C-alpha cells in the first residue's frame, strides 16, 4: 500500500465538487432547520391543544428515529405516493426536518430562560405581542442560543455523508465512486477525512468565537 | 389631593367590585371591593400572601380574575359590553385600557439589552407612534426628574438597584398613565438605596395629580405618602382609613397584631 500523490491530484477536482455539495447541503439544511425549529416552537406554544400536541408528537418521533431511515423514507418511499424528489432536495429536507427538532429545543430553552419579569414589563409598557417578541424577547433570547445552534451546524455537517445513501454526490459519494472505479481506497477516503477535519476545525474556531461573543449576556 | 371622605362626591377612577382570584386551591382574593378617587395616593399594607400585590397585578392585567368586575376611568377593565351584556374583554380592549395604567416592579424589570434612554423611549415610540426625537426629549426630561439624566447612555447592568428603579419609574411615566402602580419598589434594594427611590416618589406625588397605588412594607413612608391606607389580610380589606387613624388607632385586632409585629421587627412608624 503506497500513497500516490499523482492520483491525489487526479481525483482532487471530483472531491472538491463533492465538498461543494457537502457545504451546500449543510447550509441549506441549517437554514431549513432554523425555520422548522421556529415553526415547531410556535406550534408547541399554541393555545390550540390539538396543534401543540400533534406537532409535539411529530417532533419527538423525528428526533427518536435515525436520520438515515428518514432519508430512505423521503427518497425511496415517498415516490410510491407520487412525491418524487431530486436527491439533494430530499437530503436537505431530511437534514432540515431532523435538525429542526433539535433547534426547536434550543429555541424553547432560550425563550424559557427569559425572566418572566421581561414579559410583564413589556405588557406594562403596553407593547403588543408582536412588538414584545421583536423588541424584548428575541434580542435577549437569541444571543445565548447561538453557540448551541452553531454546535448543531457542525454536527449536521459531519452527518452529510449519510446523503450518499440517497445518491447525493457529496464528498463521501464522490470518494466512493472514485475508489470503486480505480480500486484505490487509501487516497480518496483519507482525503475525505482530511477535508472534514479541516472544515470542522475552522468551524470550531468560529464556534469558540461565537461562544465568547454571545455565550454570556452582560 | 382628594381625601377618603370626599369619595362619593367624585367619580372614582378605580372601582374594584367583588374580585375573587384563586391560585389552585388557594383563594388569594376573596370578593375584594374598594374604590379610588382620581389623584388619590393609596398605600396597600398587610402580611405577605394577603393579596395586595395580586390586586396590583390584576389592575395591570398581568393576572386573570375568577370573578368580579373592575372599572378603570369609566370603562370596564376585563369586560366589554356586547348586545347589552358584559362579556370577557379581548386583547384589543385590554391594550386600550393598559394605556391608562403604568407599573413599577419590585425587581425593576428593565430591558437589559437597551440603554437607559432606550428603556424610557421604547414604549412611546412603539405604542404612541411618537417620533424618536420627541420621545428622546421627553425621555430626558423624565430621566432628569428622577435624577438619572447623566446615565442616559448607560446600560442597566452598570447601574445600582436604586438607579435601576428610578429609571423604571421614568419608563412607566413615559406613557403618561393616569394611574401608577408601585409593587414593593424598594423591597429588593440595599437599605442605603431605599431613600433615593422614595424621594423620587415623594416628588412625583407632590408634582403630579396622578393616581398612585403602592404596595409597601415601609410603614413610615406609607404614613407620609398616602392619603389613605388599605390594610389587607386573607384576600380582603380588613381596615381602611387615613394613615393617622390606621397607624395610631387601629380598630381591628388583625391590624393591631400586624403593626405590633412590624414595630417588633424594628420599623418606626
Short mmCIF file of C-alpha atoms in Angstrom, two decimals:
data_model
loop_
_atom_site.label_atom_id
_atom_site.label_comp_id
_atom_site.label_asym_id
_atom_site.label_seq_id
_atom_site.Cartn_x
_atom_site.Cartn_y
_atom_site.Cartn_z
CA UNK A 1 0.00 0.00 0.00
CA UNK A 2 1.60 3.21 -1.14
CA UNK A 3 0.42 6.82 -1.09
CA UNK A 4 0.24 8.09 -4.70
CA UNK A 5 0.37 11.91 -4.93
CA UNK A 6 -0.27 11.85 -8.64
CA UNK A 7 -3.53 10.01 -8.06
CA UNK A 8 -4.42 12.57 -5.39
CA UNK A 9 -4.15 15.48 -7.84
CA UNK A 10 -6.04 13.50 -10.43
CA UNK A 11 -9.09 12.95 -8.20
CA UNK A 12 -8.94 16.35 -6.49
CA UNK A 13 -11.41 18.11 -8.86
CA UNK A 14 -14.04 15.44 -8.23
CA UNK A 15 -13.53 15.58 -4.49
CA UNK A 16 -13.73 19.37 -4.48
CA UNK A 17 -17.02 19.13 -6.38
CA UNK A 18 -18.16 16.82 -3.57
CA UNK A 19 -17.01 19.35 -0.93
CA UNK A 20 -19.13 21.99 -2.62
CA UNK A 21 -22.23 19.80 -2.44
CA UNK A 22 -21.48 18.89 1.19
CA UNK A 23 -21.22 22.54 2.18
CA UNK A 24 -24.28 23.44 0.14
CA UNK A 25 -26.33 20.67 1.78
CA UNK A 26 -25.17 21.80 5.23
CA UNK A 27 -26.04 25.44 4.63
CA UNK A 28 -29.43 24.73 3.08
CA UNK A 29 -30.16 22.08 5.72
CA UNK A 30 -29.29 24.54 8.51
CA UNK A 31 -31.46 27.26 7.03
CA UNK A 32 -34.37 24.83 6.80
CA UNK A 33 -33.68 23.55 10.34
CA UNK A 34 -33.74 27.12 11.66
CA UNK A 35 -37.18 27.68 10.12
CA UNK A 36 -38.58 24.25 11.02
CA UNK A 37 -37.42 24.74 14.61
CA UNK A 38 -39.21 28.08 14.76
CA UNK A 39 -42.42 26.56 13.39
CA UNK A 40 -42.24 23.72 15.93
CA UNK A 41 -41.67 26.11 18.84
CA UNK A 42 -44.53 28.39 17.82
CA UNK A 43 -46.86 25.45 17.22
CA UNK A 44 -45.98 23.90 20.58
CA UNK A 45 -46.72 27.18 22.36
CA UNK A 46 -50.08 27.38 20.60
CA UNK A 47 -53.14 27.60 22.81
CA UNK A 48 -54.79 25.08 20.50
CA UNK A 49 -54.11 21.74 22.19
CA UNK A 50 -54.63 19.69 19.02
CA UNK A 51 -51.92 21.70 17.24
CA UNK A 52 -49.42 21.75 20.08
CA UNK A 53 -49.83 18.03 20.88
CA UNK A 54 -49.66 16.86 17.27
CA UNK A 55 -46.57 18.91 16.48
CA UNK A 56 -45.00 17.87 19.78
CA UNK A 57 -45.56 14.20 18.98
CA UNK A 58 -44.21 14.55 15.43
CA UNK A 59 -41.10 16.33 16.70
CA UNK A 60 -40.44 13.59 19.27
CA UNK A 61 -40.99 10.99 16.57
CA UNK A 62 -38.49 12.59 14.20
CA UNK A 63 -35.92 13.08 16.94
CA UNK A 64 -36.37 9.49 18.09
CA UNK A 65 -35.69 7.84 14.74
CA UNK A 66 -32.40 7.70 12.79
CA UNK A 67 -31.68 10.29 10.13
CA UNK A 68 -30.66 7.53 7.71
CA UNK A 69 -34.09 5.90 7.96
CA UNK A 70 -35.76 9.27 7.38
CA UNK A 71 -33.61 9.90 4.31
CA UNK A 72 -34.54 6.50 2.86
CA UNK A 73 -38.17 7.24 3.56
CA UNK A 74 -38.09 10.65 1.87
CA UNK A 75 -36.15 9.47 -1.17
CA UNK A 76 -37.29 5.87 -1.74
CA UNK A 77 -40.75 5.62 -0.09
CA UNK A 78 -42.37 8.95 -0.93
CA UNK A 79 -42.21 8.24 -4.70
CA UNK A 80 -44.73 5.43 -4.01
CA UNK A 81 -47.29 8.12 -3.23
CA UNK A 82 -46.17 10.22 -6.16
CA UNK A 83 -43.69 12.54 -4.44
CA UNK A 84 -40.50 12.26 -6.42
CA UNK A 85 -37.69 14.49 -5.15
CA UNK A 86 -34.23 15.11 -6.59
CA UNK A 87 -31.53 13.62 -4.30
CA UNK A 88 -30.09 16.89 -2.99
CA UNK A 89 -33.52 18.33 -2.24
CA UNK A 90 -34.55 15.12 -0.46
CA UNK A 91 -31.32 15.26 1.54
CA UNK A 92 -31.78 18.90 2.52
CA UNK A 93 -35.36 18.22 3.62
CA UNK A 94 -34.19 15.24 5.67
CA UNK A 95 -31.42 17.24 7.35
CA UNK A 96 -33.70 20.25 7.90
CA UNK A 97 -36.53 18.26 9.46
CA UNK A 98 -34.25 16.16 11.63
CA UNK A 99 -32.16 19.02 12.95
CA UNK A 100 -35.20 21.30 13.11
CA UNK A 101 -36.44 19.19 16.02
CA UNK A 102 -33.16 19.91 17.82
CA UNK A 103 -33.08 23.62 17.06
CA UNK A 104 -36.66 23.78 18.38
CA UNK A 105 -35.33 22.61 21.75
CA UNK A 106 -32.63 25.28 21.65
CA UNK A 107 -35.22 27.96 20.89
CA UNK A 108 -37.52 26.67 23.63
CA UNK A 109 -34.77 26.74 26.25
CA UNK A 110 -33.71 30.23 25.16
CA UNK A 111 -37.24 31.57 25.38
CA UNK A 112 -37.97 29.89 28.71
CA UNK A 113 -34.77 31.26 30.20
CA UNK A 114 -36.01 34.79 29.74
CA UNK A 115 -37.24 36.00 33.15
CA UNK A 116 -41.00 36.33 33.48
CA UNK A 117 -40.48 39.94 34.54
CA UNK A 118 -39.42 40.84 30.99
CA UNK A 119 -42.77 39.69 29.58
CA UNK A 120 -44.56 41.56 32.35
CA UNK A 121 -42.58 44.75 31.79
CA UNK A 122 -43.41 44.56 28.08
CA UNK A 123 -47.08 44.24 28.96
CA UNK A 124 -46.89 47.10 31.45
CA UNK A 125 -45.31 49.17 28.65
CA UNK A 126 -48.37 48.21 26.60
CA UNK A 127 -46.37 46.59 23.81
CA UNK A 128 -48.35 44.31 21.51
CA UNK A 129 -47.38 40.60 21.45
CA UNK A 130 -45.54 41.09 18.13
CA UNK A 131 -43.65 44.14 19.47
CA UNK A 132 -42.80 42.16 22.60
CA UNK A 133 -41.27 39.36 20.54
CA UNK A 134 -39.33 41.68 18.24
CA UNK A 135 -38.05 44.26 20.73
CA UNK A 136 -37.86 42.41 24.04
CA UNK A 137 -37.85 38.61 23.70
CA UNK A 138 -35.78 37.84 20.61
CA UNK A 139 -32.93 40.30 21.17
CA UNK A 140 -32.39 38.70 24.58
CA UNK A 141 -33.19 35.08 23.77
CA UNK A 142 -31.24 34.66 20.52
CA UNK A 143 -27.62 35.52 21.50
CA UNK A 144 -27.38 32.78 24.16
CA UNK A 145 -28.78 30.30 21.60
CA UNK A 146 -26.07 30.95 19.02
CA UNK A 147 -23.35 28.64 20.41
CA UNK A 148 -25.81 25.73 20.71
CA UNK A 149 -27.12 26.35 17.20
CA UNK A 150 -23.57 26.50 15.84
CA UNK A 151 -22.87 23.17 17.54
CA UNK A 152 -25.75 21.55 15.68
CA UNK A 153 -24.50 23.18 12.49
CA UNK A 154 -21.17 21.35 12.87
CA UNK A 155 -22.89 18.12 13.87
CA UNK A 156 -25.07 18.31 10.77
CA UNK A 157 -22.05 18.96 8.60
CA UNK A 158 -20.44 15.76 9.85
CA UNK A 159 -23.60 13.78 9.15
CA UNK A 160 -23.84 14.79 5.49
CA UNK A 161 -22.05 11.59 4.32
CA UNK A 162 -25.38 9.90 5.10
CA UNK A 163 -26.70 11.65 2.00
CA UNK A 164 -24.53 9.33 -0.08
CA UNK A 165 -27.11 6.66 0.77
CA UNK A 166 -29.66 8.54 -1.34
CA UNK A 167 -27.27 9.12 -4.27
CA UNK A 168 -26.35 12.73 -3.47
CA UNK A 169 -22.92 13.30 -4.98
CA UNK A 170 -21.46 14.89 -1.91
CA UNK A 171 -17.86 14.39 -0.77
CA UNK A 172 -18.23 10.82 0.54
CA UNK A 173 -20.11 9.65 -2.51
CA UNK A 174 -17.57 11.18 -4.88
CA UNK A 175 -14.77 9.45 -2.98
CA UNK A 176 -16.61 6.12 -3.12
CA UNK A 177 -17.19 6.36 -6.82
CA UNK A 178 -13.53 7.26 -7.41
CA UNK A 179 -12.47 4.34 -5.25
CA UNK A 180 -14.85 1.91 -6.88
CA UNK A 181 -13.64 2.72 -10.39
CA UNK A 182 -9.91 2.77 -9.58
CA UNK A 183 -9.78 0.14 -6.81
CA UNK A 184 -7.75 2.57 -4.71
CA UNK A 185 -9.29 3.49 -1.39
CA UNK A 186 -6.48 4.94 0.69
CA UNK A 187 -6.22 8.33 -1.03
CA UNK A 188 -9.91 9.17 -1.56
CA UNK A 189 -11.09 8.03 1.87
CA UNK A 190 -8.13 9.66 3.66
CA UNK A 191 -8.84 12.88 1.79
CA UNK A 192 -12.49 12.75 2.84
CA UNK A 193 -11.33 12.58 6.44
CA UNK A 194 -8.88 15.45 5.89
CA UNK A 195 -11.49 17.66 4.25
CA UNK A 196 -13.96 17.07 7.07
CA UNK A 197 -11.27 17.65 9.69
CA UNK A 198 -10.11 20.92 8.15
CA UNK A 199 -13.61 22.32 7.72
CA UNK A 200 -14.63 21.15 11.21
CA UNK A 201 -11.57 22.76 12.77
CA UNK A 202 -12.28 26.05 11.04
CA UNK A 203 -15.89 25.81 12.19
CA UNK A 204 -14.86 25.05 15.76
CA UNK A 205 -12.67 28.16 15.82
CA UNK A 206 -15.68 30.12 14.61
CA UNK A 207 -17.81 28.44 17.25
CA UNK A 208 -15.40 29.38 20.06
CA UNK A 209 -15.52 32.96 18.84
CA UNK A 210 -19.31 32.89 18.81
CA UNK A 211 -19.34 31.45 22.33
CA UNK A 212 -17.13 34.27 23.53
CA UNK A 213 -19.14 36.86 21.70
CA UNK A 214 -22.64 35.67 22.60
CA UNK A 215 -22.29 32.93 25.24
CA UNK A 216 -22.75 35.17 28.22
CA UNK A 217 -25.21 38.03 28.35
CA UNK A 218 -24.00 41.11 30.12
CA UNK B 1 -55.35 65.89 46.64
CA UNK B 2 -58.58 64.04 47.35
CA UNK B 3 -59.20 62.54 50.75
CA UNK B 4 -61.13 59.45 51.64
CA UNK B 5 -64.08 61.38 52.99
CA UNK B 6 -64.69 63.03 49.64
CA UNK B 7 -65.27 59.76 47.80
CA UNK B 8 -68.81 59.57 46.67
CA UNK B 9 -68.73 63.17 45.53
CA UNK B 10 -66.08 62.50 42.91
CA UNK B 11 -66.49 59.73 40.33
CA UNK B 12 -63.92 57.05 41.28
CA UNK B 13 -61.13 56.35 38.78
CA UNK B 14 -60.83 52.77 40.01
CA UNK B 15 -63.77 50.70 41.15
CA UNK B 16 -62.94 47.16 42.25
CA UNK B 17 -66.14 45.19 42.65
CA UNK B 18 -66.15 41.80 44.39
CA UNK B 19 -62.99 40.47 42.75
CA UNK B 20 -62.04 36.89 43.56
CA UNK B 21 -58.82 35.21 42.47
CA UNK B 22 -57.66 31.67 43.12
CA UNK B 23 -54.24 30.14 42.59
CA UNK B 24 -55.19 26.47 42.52
CA UNK B 25 -56.85 25.73 45.85
CA UNK B 26 -55.53 28.94 47.44
CA UNK B 27 -58.01 31.76 47.43
CA UNK B 28 -55.86 34.84 47.08
CA UNK B 29 -58.58 37.48 46.76
CA UNK B 30 -61.95 36.95 48.35
CA UNK B 31 -64.67 39.22 46.93
CA UNK B 32 -62.40 42.22 47.27
CA UNK B 33 -64.02 45.62 46.75
CA UNK B 34 -62.69 49.15 47.01
CA UNK B 35 -62.73 52.47 45.18
CA UNK B 36 -60.06 55.03 44.45
CA UNK B 37 -60.70 58.70 43.69
CA UNK B 38 -58.74 60.46 40.93
CA UNK B 39 -55.43 61.74 42.24
CA UNK B 40 -55.63 59.73 45.41
CA UNK B 41 -52.44 58.19 46.82
CA UNK B 42 -53.20 54.83 48.34
CA UNK B 43 -50.89 52.52 50.28
CA UNK B 44 -51.74 48.83 50.43
CA UNK B 45 -50.26 47.18 53.50
CA UNK B 46 -50.64 43.82 55.17
CA UNK B 47 -48.93 40.47 55.74
CA UNK B 48 -47.42 38.63 52.77
CA UNK B 49 -49.94 36.47 50.94
CA UNK B 50 -52.76 38.85 51.82
CA UNK B 51 -53.42 39.67 48.15
CA UNK B 52 -52.13 43.24 47.93
CA UNK B 53 -49.59 42.55 45.17
CA UNK B 54 -52.11 40.37 43.35
CA UNK B 55 -54.65 43.18 43.06
CA UNK B 56 -51.97 45.47 41.59
CA UNK B 57 -51.05 42.76 39.08
CA UNK B 58 -54.72 42.32 38.22
CA UNK B 59 -55.05 46.06 37.61
CA UNK B 60 -52.05 45.81 35.23
CA UNK B 61 -53.74 42.80 33.52
CA UNK B 62 -50.83 40.54 34.44
CA UNK B 63 -53.22 38.07 36.09
CA UNK B 64 -56.68 36.93 35.18
CA UNK B 65 -59.61 37.11 37.58
CA UNK B 66 -62.02 34.38 38.59
CA UNK B 67 -64.98 36.63 39.24
CA UNK B 68 -65.98 40.23 39.80
CA UNK B 69 -65.64 43.47 37.87
CA UNK B 70 -63.18 46.32 37.72
CA UNK B 71 -63.91 49.75 36.34
CA UNK B 72 -60.99 51.97 35.38
CA UNK B 73 -61.58 55.57 34.33
CA UNK B 74 -65.19 54.88 33.45
CA UNK B 75 -64.63 51.68 31.44
CA UNK B 76 -64.74 48.04 32.41
CA UNK B 77 -61.20 46.62 32.54
CA UNK B 78 -61.84 42.93 31.98
CA UNK B 79 -65.22 43.15 30.26
CA UNK B 80 -66.79 44.76 27.25
CA UNK B 81 -70.44 45.33 26.59
CA UNK B 82 -71.88 43.37 23.70
CA UNK B 83 -75.62 43.33 22.95
CA UNK B 84 -76.30 44.78 26.37
CA UNK B 85 -74.31 42.08 28.15
CA UNK B 86 -70.87 42.18 29.76
CA UNK B 87 -68.58 39.64 28.16
CA UNK B 88 -64.87 38.91 28.66
CA UNK B 89 -62.68 41.55 27.01
CA UNK B 90 -60.42 40.71 24.08
CA UNK B 91 -56.74 41.63 23.76
CA UNK B 92 -57.53 44.81 21.79
CA UNK B 93 -59.66 46.13 24.65
CA UNK B 94 -57.01 45.24 27.24
CA UNK B 95 -54.43 47.03 25.07
CA UNK B 96 -56.56 50.21 25.09
CA UNK B 97 -57.12 50.00 28.83
CA UNK B 98 -53.41 49.50 29.61
CA UNK B 99 -52.71 52.99 28.22
CA UNK B 100 -54.22 54.38 31.40
CA UNK B 101 -52.05 52.35 33.75
CA UNK B 102 -48.32 52.12 34.43
CA UNK B 103 -46.46 49.84 36.80
CA UNK B 104 -43.13 49.75 38.60
CA UNK B 105 -41.91 46.34 39.72
CA UNK B 106 -40.05 45.06 42.75
CA UNK B 107 -37.25 43.67 40.54
CA UNK B 108 -37.17 46.70 38.17
CA UNK B 109 -37.50 44.54 35.02
CA UNK B 110 -35.57 47.00 32.89
CA UNK B 111 -34.78 45.73 29.39
CA UNK B 112 -31.11 44.76 29.86
CA UNK B 113 -30.24 44.96 26.15
CA UNK B 114 -31.33 48.59 25.88
CA UNK B 115 -29.70 51.72 27.21
CA UNK B 116 -31.33 53.75 29.97
CA UNK B 117 -32.76 56.24 27.48
CA UNK B 118 -33.95 53.49 25.12
CA UNK B 119 -35.73 51.80 28.02
CA UNK B 120 -37.68 55.01 28.53
CA UNK B 121 -38.38 55.76 24.87
CA UNK B 122 -39.21 52.24 23.60
CA UNK B 123 -42.87 52.22 24.57
CA UNK B 124 -43.72 55.78 23.46
CA UNK B 125 -42.11 55.17 20.07
CA UNK B 126 -43.83 51.82 19.56
CA UNK B 127 -47.22 52.31 21.17
CA UNK B 128 -47.80 56.05 20.76
CA UNK B 129 -46.02 56.32 17.40
CA UNK B 130 -44.03 59.20 18.85
CA UNK B 131 -41.11 60.46 16.75
CA UNK B 132 -37.76 59.34 18.14
CA UNK B 133 -36.54 62.91 18.66
CA UNK B 134 -39.70 63.84 20.58
CA UNK B 135 -39.59 60.64 22.61
CA UNK B 136 -35.95 61.28 23.49
CA UNK B 137 -36.60 64.87 24.52
CA UNK B 138 -39.43 63.74 26.79
CA UNK B 139 -37.32 60.78 27.96
CA UNK B 140 -34.51 63.10 29.01
CA UNK B 141 -36.97 65.29 30.93
CA UNK B 142 -38.21 62.26 32.81
CA UNK B 143 -34.70 60.98 33.47
CA UNK B 144 -33.82 64.44 34.74
CA UNK B 145 -36.81 64.33 37.07
CA UNK B 146 -35.62 61.05 38.60
CA UNK B 147 -32.02 62.30 38.71
CA UNK B 148 -30.75 59.90 36.05
CA UNK B 149 -30.15 62.20 33.07
CA UNK B 150 -26.36 61.76 33.32
CA UNK B 151 -26.77 57.99 32.92
CA UNK B 152 -28.94 58.15 29.79
CA UNK B 153 -26.36 56.30 27.69
CA UNK B 154 -25.55 53.68 30.36
CA UNK B 155 -26.76 50.09 30.20
CA UNK B 156 -28.91 48.78 33.05
CA UNK B 157 -26.20 46.34 34.19
CA UNK B 158 -23.97 49.32 35.04
CA UNK B 159 -26.49 50.79 37.48
CA UNK B 160 -27.14 50.24 41.17
CA UNK B 161 -30.52 48.91 42.26
CA UNK B 162 -31.72 52.34 43.30
CA UNK B 163 -30.70 53.82 39.96
CA UNK B 164 -32.41 50.98 38.08
CA UNK B 165 -35.61 51.59 39.99
CA UNK B 166 -35.52 55.32 39.25
CA UNK B 167 -35.13 54.51 35.54
CA UNK B 168 -38.03 52.07 35.82
CA UNK B 169 -40.17 54.85 37.27
CA UNK B 170 -39.22 57.13 34.37
CA UNK B 171 -40.06 54.34 31.92
CA UNK B 172 -43.52 53.90 33.44
CA UNK B 173 -44.11 57.67 33.40
CA UNK B 174 -43.14 57.93 29.73
CA UNK B 175 -46.57 56.69 28.66
CA UNK B 176 -48.26 59.37 30.82
CA UNK B 177 -50.60 56.95 32.58
CA UNK B 178 -53.43 58.23 34.74
CA UNK B 179 -52.75 55.55 37.31
CA UNK B 180 -49.37 54.37 38.57
CA UNK B 181 -48.90 51.09 40.42
CA UNK B 182 -45.84 50.57 42.62
CA UNK B 183 -45.26 46.98 43.69
CA UNK B 184 -42.84 46.83 46.65
CA UNK B 185 -40.47 49.04 44.70
CA UNK B 186 -37.90 49.29 47.49
CA UNK B 187 -38.00 45.69 48.79
CA UNK B 188 -35.14 44.47 46.60
CA UNK B 189 -32.88 47.43 47.37
CA UNK B 190 -29.99 47.68 49.76
CA UNK B 191 -31.09 49.81 52.73
CA UNK B 192 -28.89 52.76 51.78
CA UNK B 193 -30.52 52.94 48.33
CA UNK B 194 -34.14 52.99 49.54
CA UNK B 195 -34.28 56.70 50.28
CA UNK B 196 -33.30 57.87 46.77
CA UNK B 197 -36.25 55.94 45.31
CA UNK B 198 -38.67 57.14 47.98
CA UNK B 199 -37.56 60.73 47.32
CA UNK B 200 -38.47 60.36 43.66
CA UNK B 201 -41.88 59.05 44.63
CA UNK B 202 -42.44 61.91 47.07
CA UNK B 203 -41.58 64.36 44.32
CA UNK B 204 -43.94 62.58 41.95
CA UNK B 205 -46.76 62.66 44.48
CA UNK B 206 -46.19 66.37 45.12
CA UNK B 207 -45.82 67.46 41.49
CA UNK B 208 -48.44 65.40 39.67
CA UNK B 209 -52.10 64.64 40.09
CA UNK B 210 -51.61 61.03 39.07
CA UNK B 211 -53.49 58.37 40.98
CA UNK B 212 -50.97 56.19 42.77
CA UNK B 213 -51.36 52.77 44.36
CA UNK B 214 -48.44 51.48 46.31
CA UNK B 215 -47.78 48.13 47.94
CA UNK B 216 -45.14 48.63 50.58
CA UNK B 217 -43.54 47.35 53.76
CA UNK B 218 -42.16 50.80 54.55
CA UNK B 219 -44.73 51.96 57.08
CA UNK B 220 -43.22 55.36 57.75
CA UNK B 221 -43.22 56.08 54.03
CA UNK B 222 -46.83 54.91 53.72
CA UNK B 223 -47.63 57.24 56.61
CA UNK B 224 -46.14 60.33 54.88
CA UNK B 225 -47.09 59.46 51.37
CA UNK B 226 -50.60 58.08 51.38
CA UNK B 227 -53.94 59.83 51.62
CA UNK B 228 -55.46 56.54 52.63
CA UNK B 229 -54.23 53.16 53.84
CA UNK B 230 -55.84 49.85 52.93
CA UNK B 231 -54.94 47.05 55.32
CA UNK B 232 -55.17 43.64 53.61
CA UNK B 233 -55.47 40.26 55.24
CA UNK B 234 -56.72 36.99 53.77
CA UNK B 235 -57.60 38.48 50.40
CA UNK B 236 -59.84 41.18 51.80
CA UNK B 237 -59.54 44.70 53.16
CA UNK B 238 -59.83 44.36 56.90
CA UNK B 239 -59.48 48.03 57.73
CA UNK B 240 -59.02 51.28 55.87
CA UNK B 241 -58.57 54.89 56.79
CA UNK B 242 -56.25 57.85 56.91
CA UNK B 243 -52.68 56.99 57.88
CA UNK B 244 -53.09 58.68 61.27
CA UNK B 245 -56.09 56.52 62.13
CA UNK B 246 -54.62 53.23 60.91
CA UNK B 247 -51.19 53.69 62.42
CA UNK B 248 -52.13 55.42 65.71
CA UNK B 249 -55.55 53.98 66.43
CA UNK B 250 -56.07 50.72 64.54
CA UNK B 251 -59.50 49.36 65.32
CA UNK B 252 -59.24 45.80 64.07
CA UNK B 253 -57.37 43.16 66.04
CA UNK B 254 -55.55 41.90 62.94
CA UNK B 255 -54.34 45.39 62.09
CA UNK B 256 -53.09 45.84 65.63
CA UNK B 257 -51.30 42.47 65.55
CA UNK B 258 -49.69 43.27 62.18
CA UNK B 259 -48.45 46.69 63.31
CA UNK B 260 -47.13 45.22 66.55
CA UNK B 261 -45.08 42.74 64.54
CA UNK B 262 -43.76 45.49 62.26
CA UNK B 263 -42.68 47.56 65.25
CA UNK B 264 -41.09 44.50 66.89
CA UNK B 265 -39.10 44.00 63.66
CA UNK B 266 -37.53 47.41 64.23
CA UNK B 267 -39.51 49.73 61.95
CA UNK B 268 -40.59 53.12 63.16
CA UNK B 269 -43.97 54.32 62.06
#
